[in-house]
Short mmCIF file of C-alpha atoms in Angstrom, two decimals:
data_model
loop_
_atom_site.label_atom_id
_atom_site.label_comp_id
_atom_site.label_asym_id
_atom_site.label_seq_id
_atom_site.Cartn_x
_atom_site.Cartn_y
_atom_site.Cartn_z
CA UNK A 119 0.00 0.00 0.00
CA UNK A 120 2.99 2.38 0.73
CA UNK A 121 4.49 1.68 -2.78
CA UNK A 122 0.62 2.36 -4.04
CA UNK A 123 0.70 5.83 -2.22
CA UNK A 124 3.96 7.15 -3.01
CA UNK A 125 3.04 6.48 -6.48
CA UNK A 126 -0.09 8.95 -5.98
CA UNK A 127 2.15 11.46 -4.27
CA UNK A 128 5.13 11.77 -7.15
CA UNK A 129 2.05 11.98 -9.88
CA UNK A 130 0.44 15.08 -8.02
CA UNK A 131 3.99 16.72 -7.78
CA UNK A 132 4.45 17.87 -11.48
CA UNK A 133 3.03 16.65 -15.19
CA UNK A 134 5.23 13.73 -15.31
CA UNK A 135 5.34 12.89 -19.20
CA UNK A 136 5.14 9.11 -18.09
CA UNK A 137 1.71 9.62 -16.52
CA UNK A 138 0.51 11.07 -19.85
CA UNK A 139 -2.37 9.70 -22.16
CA UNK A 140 -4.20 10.18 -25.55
CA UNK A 141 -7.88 8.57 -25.84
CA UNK A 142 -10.38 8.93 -28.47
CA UNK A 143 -14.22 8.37 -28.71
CA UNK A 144 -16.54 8.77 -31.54
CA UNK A 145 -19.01 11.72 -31.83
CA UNK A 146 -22.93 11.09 -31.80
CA UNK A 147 -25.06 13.04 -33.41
CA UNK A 148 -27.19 15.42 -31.21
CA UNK A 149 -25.30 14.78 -28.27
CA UNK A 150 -23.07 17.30 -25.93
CA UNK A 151 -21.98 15.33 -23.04
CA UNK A 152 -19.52 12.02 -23.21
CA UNK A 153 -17.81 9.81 -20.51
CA UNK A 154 -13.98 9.62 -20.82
CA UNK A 155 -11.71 7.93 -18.91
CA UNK A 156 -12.15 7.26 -15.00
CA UNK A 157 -8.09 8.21 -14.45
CA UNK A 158 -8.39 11.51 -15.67
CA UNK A 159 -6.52 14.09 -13.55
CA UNK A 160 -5.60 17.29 -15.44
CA UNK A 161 -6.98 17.46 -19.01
CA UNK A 162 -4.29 18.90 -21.35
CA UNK A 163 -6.36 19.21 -24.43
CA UNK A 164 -9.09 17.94 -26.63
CA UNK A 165 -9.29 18.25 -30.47
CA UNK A 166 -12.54 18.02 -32.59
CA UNK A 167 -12.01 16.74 -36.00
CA UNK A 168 -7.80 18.20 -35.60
CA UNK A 169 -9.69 21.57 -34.43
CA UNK A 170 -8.93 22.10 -30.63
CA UNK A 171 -11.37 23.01 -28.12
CA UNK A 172 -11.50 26.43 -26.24
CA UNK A 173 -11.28 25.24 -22.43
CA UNK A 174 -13.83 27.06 -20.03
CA UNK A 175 -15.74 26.79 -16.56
CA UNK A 176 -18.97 25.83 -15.55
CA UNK A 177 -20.05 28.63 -14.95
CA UNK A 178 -19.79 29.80 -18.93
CA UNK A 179 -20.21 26.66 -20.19
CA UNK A 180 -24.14 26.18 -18.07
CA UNK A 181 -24.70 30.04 -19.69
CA UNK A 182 -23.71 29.10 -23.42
CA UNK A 183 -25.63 25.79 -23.26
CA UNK A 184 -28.72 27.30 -21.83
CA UNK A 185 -30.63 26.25 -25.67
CA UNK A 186 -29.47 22.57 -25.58
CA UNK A 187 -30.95 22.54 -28.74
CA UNK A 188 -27.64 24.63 -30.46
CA UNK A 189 -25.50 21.94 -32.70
CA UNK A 190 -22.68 22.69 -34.92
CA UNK A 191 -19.19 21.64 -34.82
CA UNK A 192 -18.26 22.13 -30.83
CA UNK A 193 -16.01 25.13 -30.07
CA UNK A 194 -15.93 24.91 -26.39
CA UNK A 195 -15.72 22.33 -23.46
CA UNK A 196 -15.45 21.98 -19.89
CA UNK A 197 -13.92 18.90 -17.85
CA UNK A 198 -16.22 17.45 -14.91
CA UNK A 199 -16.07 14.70 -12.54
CA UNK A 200 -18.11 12.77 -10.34
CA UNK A 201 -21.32 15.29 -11.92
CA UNK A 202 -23.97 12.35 -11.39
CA UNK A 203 -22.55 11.08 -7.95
CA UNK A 204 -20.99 7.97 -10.54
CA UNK A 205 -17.60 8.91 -9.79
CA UNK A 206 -17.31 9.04 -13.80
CA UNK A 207 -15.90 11.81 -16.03
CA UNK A 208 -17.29 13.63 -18.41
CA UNK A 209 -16.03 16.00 -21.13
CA UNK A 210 -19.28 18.34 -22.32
CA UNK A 211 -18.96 20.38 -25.53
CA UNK A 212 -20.48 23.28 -27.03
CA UNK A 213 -22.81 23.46 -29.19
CA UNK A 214 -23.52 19.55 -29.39
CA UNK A 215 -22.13 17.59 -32.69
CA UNK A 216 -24.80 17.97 -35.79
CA UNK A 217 -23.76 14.75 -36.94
CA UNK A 218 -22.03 11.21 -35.72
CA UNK A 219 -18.69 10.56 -36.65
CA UNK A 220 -18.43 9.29 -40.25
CA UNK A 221 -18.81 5.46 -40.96
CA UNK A 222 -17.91 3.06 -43.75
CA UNK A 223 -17.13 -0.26 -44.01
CA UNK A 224 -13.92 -2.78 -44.82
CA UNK A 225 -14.02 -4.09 -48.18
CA UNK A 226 -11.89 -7.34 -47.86
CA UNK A 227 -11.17 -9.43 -44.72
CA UNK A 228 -8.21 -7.24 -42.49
CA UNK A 229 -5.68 -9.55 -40.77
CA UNK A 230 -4.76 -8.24 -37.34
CA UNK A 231 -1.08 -7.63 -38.82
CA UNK A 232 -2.09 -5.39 -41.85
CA UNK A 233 -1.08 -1.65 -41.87
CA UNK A 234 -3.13 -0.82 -44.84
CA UNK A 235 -7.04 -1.42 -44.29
CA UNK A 236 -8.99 -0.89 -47.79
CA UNK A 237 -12.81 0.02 -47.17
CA UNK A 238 -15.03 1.24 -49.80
CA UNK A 239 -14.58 5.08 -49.26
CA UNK A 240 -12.70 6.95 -46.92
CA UNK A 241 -14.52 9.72 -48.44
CA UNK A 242 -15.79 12.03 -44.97
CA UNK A 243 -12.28 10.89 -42.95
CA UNK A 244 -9.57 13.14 -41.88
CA UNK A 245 -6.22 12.60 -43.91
CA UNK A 246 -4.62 11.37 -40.61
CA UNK A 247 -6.27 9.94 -37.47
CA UNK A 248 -7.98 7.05 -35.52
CA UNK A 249 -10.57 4.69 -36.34
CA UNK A 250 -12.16 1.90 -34.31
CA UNK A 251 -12.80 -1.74 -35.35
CA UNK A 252 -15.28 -3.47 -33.61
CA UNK A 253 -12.84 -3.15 -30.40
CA UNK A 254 -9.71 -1.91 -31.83
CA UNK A 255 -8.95 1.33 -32.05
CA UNK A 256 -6.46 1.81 -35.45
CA UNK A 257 -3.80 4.77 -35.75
CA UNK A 258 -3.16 5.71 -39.09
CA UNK A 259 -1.10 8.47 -41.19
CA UNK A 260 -2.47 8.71 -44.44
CA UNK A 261 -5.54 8.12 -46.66
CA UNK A 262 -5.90 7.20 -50.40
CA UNK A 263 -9.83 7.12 -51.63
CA UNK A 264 -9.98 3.46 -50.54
CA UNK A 265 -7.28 2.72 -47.76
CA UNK A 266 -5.88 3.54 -44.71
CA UNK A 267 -2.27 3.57 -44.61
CA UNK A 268 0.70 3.56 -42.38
CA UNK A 269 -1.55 2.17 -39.50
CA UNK A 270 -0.82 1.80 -36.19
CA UNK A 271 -2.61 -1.77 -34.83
CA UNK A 272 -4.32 -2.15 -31.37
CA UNK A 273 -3.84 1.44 -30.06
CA UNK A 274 -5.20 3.19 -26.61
CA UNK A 275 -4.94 -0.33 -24.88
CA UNK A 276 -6.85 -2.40 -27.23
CA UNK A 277 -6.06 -5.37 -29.33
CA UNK A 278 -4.93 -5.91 -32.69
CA UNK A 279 -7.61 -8.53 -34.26
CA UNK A 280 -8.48 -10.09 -37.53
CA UNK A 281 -11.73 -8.11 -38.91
CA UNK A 282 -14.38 -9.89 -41.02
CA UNK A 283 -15.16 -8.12 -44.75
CA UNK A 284 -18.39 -5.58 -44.62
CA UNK A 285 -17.47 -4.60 -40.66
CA UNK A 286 -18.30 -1.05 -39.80
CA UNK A 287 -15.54 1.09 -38.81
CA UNK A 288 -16.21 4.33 -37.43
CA UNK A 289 -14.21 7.64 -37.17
CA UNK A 290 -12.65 8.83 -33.82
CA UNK A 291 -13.17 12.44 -34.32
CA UNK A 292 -13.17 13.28 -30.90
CA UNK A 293 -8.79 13.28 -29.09
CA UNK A 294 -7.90 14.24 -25.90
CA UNK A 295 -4.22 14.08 -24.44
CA UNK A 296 -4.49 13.61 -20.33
CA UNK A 297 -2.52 13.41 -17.30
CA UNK A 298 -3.43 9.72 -15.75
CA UNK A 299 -3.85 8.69 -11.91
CA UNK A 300 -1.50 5.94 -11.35
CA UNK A 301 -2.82 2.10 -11.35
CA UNK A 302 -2.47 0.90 -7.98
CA UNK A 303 -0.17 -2.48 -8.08
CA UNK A 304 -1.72 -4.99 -6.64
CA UNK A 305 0.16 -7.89 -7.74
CA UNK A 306 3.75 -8.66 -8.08
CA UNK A 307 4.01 -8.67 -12.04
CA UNK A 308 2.53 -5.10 -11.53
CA UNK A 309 4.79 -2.63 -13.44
CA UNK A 310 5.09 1.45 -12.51
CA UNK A 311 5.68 3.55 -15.01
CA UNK A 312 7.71 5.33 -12.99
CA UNK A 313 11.48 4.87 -15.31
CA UNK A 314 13.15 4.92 -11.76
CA UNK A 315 11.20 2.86 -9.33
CA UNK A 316 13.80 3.48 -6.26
CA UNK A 317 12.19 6.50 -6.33
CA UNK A 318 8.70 4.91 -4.96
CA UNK A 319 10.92 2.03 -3.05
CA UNK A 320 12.25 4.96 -0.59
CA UNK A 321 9.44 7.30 -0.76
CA UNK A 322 7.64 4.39 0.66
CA UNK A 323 10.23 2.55 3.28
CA UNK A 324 10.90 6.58 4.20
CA UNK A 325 6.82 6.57 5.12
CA UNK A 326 6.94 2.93 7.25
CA UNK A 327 10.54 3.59 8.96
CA UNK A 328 8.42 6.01 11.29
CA UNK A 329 7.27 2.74 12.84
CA UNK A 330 10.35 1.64 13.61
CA UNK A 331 12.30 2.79 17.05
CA UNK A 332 15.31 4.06 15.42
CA UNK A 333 14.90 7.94 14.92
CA UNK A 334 18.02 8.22 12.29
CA UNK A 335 16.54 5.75 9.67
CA UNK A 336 13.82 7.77 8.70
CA UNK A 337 16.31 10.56 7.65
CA UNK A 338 18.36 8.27 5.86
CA UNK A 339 15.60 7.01 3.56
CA UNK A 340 14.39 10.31 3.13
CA UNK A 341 17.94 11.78 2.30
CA UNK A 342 18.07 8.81 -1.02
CA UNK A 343 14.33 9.28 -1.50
CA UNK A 344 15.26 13.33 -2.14
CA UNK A 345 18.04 12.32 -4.31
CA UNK A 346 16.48 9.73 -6.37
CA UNK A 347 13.72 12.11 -6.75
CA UNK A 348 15.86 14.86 -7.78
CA UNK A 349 17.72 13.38 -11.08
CA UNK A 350 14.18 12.19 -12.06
CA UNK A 351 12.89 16.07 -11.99
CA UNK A 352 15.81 16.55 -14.05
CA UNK A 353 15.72 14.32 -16.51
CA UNK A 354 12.25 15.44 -16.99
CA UNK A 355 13.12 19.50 -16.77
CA UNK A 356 12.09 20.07 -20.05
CA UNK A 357 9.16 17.57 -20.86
CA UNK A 358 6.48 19.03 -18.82
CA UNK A 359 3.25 19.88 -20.31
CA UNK A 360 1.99 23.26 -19.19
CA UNK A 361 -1.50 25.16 -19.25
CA UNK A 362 -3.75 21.77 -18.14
CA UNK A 363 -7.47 21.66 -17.84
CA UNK A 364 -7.64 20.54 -14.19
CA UNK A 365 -10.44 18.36 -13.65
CA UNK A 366 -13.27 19.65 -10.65
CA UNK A 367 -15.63 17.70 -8.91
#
């Protein structure tokens, strides 16, 4: 549990680059709030069809979505949590999307090793983005009027799988770039992604040497704990990212 919440405490310090994520989701047509990921913790940005999003409060955001009924490509969003009492997050826009993402279909069977996917158009898709599979969300760099090209398999956590010929596949027009809440390790094949894990070993037997009767161990821990932690800020100086969207409850 110590190794758990020393974890917590080093990804609160600063916008550690290894506690960063980028998700996706699909737009729906008439429709101006969406769930996101539960481990969101500061929201760095989120992009509507490569367009990004002008970050505001509640406040503004209740006032400019007084007519629900406004839809249009969204201009605006605000970052909530735990809205509903679910304990969820949710990223609402402004106004809602007009339309759901753009759809088509594969034309040929797609092995789960294939970095080109041919469909029947990819008329409606962005020259570069993400599309999901059934459950796999797809990375890709270009577009010809047929394929998808340079694709990246399996992406956001999800699994590169074989795909059956007329399968939907669906834009992810919606991107947002995040600052995660650890994964607590529970198990001993758990991995941090912490690159220097000392750092959590001594912030942690620093926290549980103040049960022990000698006085000086504690400030021996804490004297490596400061040191480890040190050369990581450095070696992360200059990989911060700045201005997030912090997420409110």
């Amino acid at each position: 549990q110590e190794l758990n919440n020393s974890q917590r405490a080093l990804s609160q310090e600063r916008l550690w680059p290894f506690f960063q994520r980028t998700k996706s989701f699909s737009g729906v047509a008439n429709q101006w709030r969406y769930t996101v990921n539960d481990d969101v913790s500061k929201m760095h940005y989120v992009v509507y069809d490569s367009q990004p999003l002008a970050v505001i409060d509640k406040k503004r955001f209740d006032i400019l979505n007084w007519d629900a009924s406004v839809s249009g490509d969204p201009t605006h969003c605000v970052v909530w949590k735990d809205e509903d009492g679910s304990g969820r997050v949710f990223l609402n826009i402004y106004p809602k999307t007009a339309s759901a993402a753009d759809t088509d279909q594969l034309n040929g069977a797609l092995t789960a090793t294939a970095t080109t996917i041919t469909v029947d158009s990819t008329s409606g898709f962005r020259a570069k983005g993400r599309i999901i599979i059934e459950s796999e969300v797809i990375e890709y760099d270009n577009t010809t009027s047929t394929t998808f090209t340079g694709c990246r398999r399996g992406t956001e956590g999800t699994t590169a799988a074989s795909h059956s010929d007329d399968v939907a596949i669906t834009e992810r027009d919606f991107l947002y770039h995040y600052h995660a809440d650890p994964t607590d390790m529970v198990d001993t094949n758990d991995i941090t992604p912490v690159p220097d894990p000392d750092v959590l070993v001594y912030g942690a037997a620093t926290e549980l040497a103040l049960l022990l009767p000698d006085p000086t161990l504690h400030d021996r821990l804490l004297a490596k704990h400061n040191v480890r932690l040190e050369k990581l800020r450095k070696n992360f100086a200059n990989l911060q990212t700045g201005g997030p969207i912090r997420v409110k409850k």
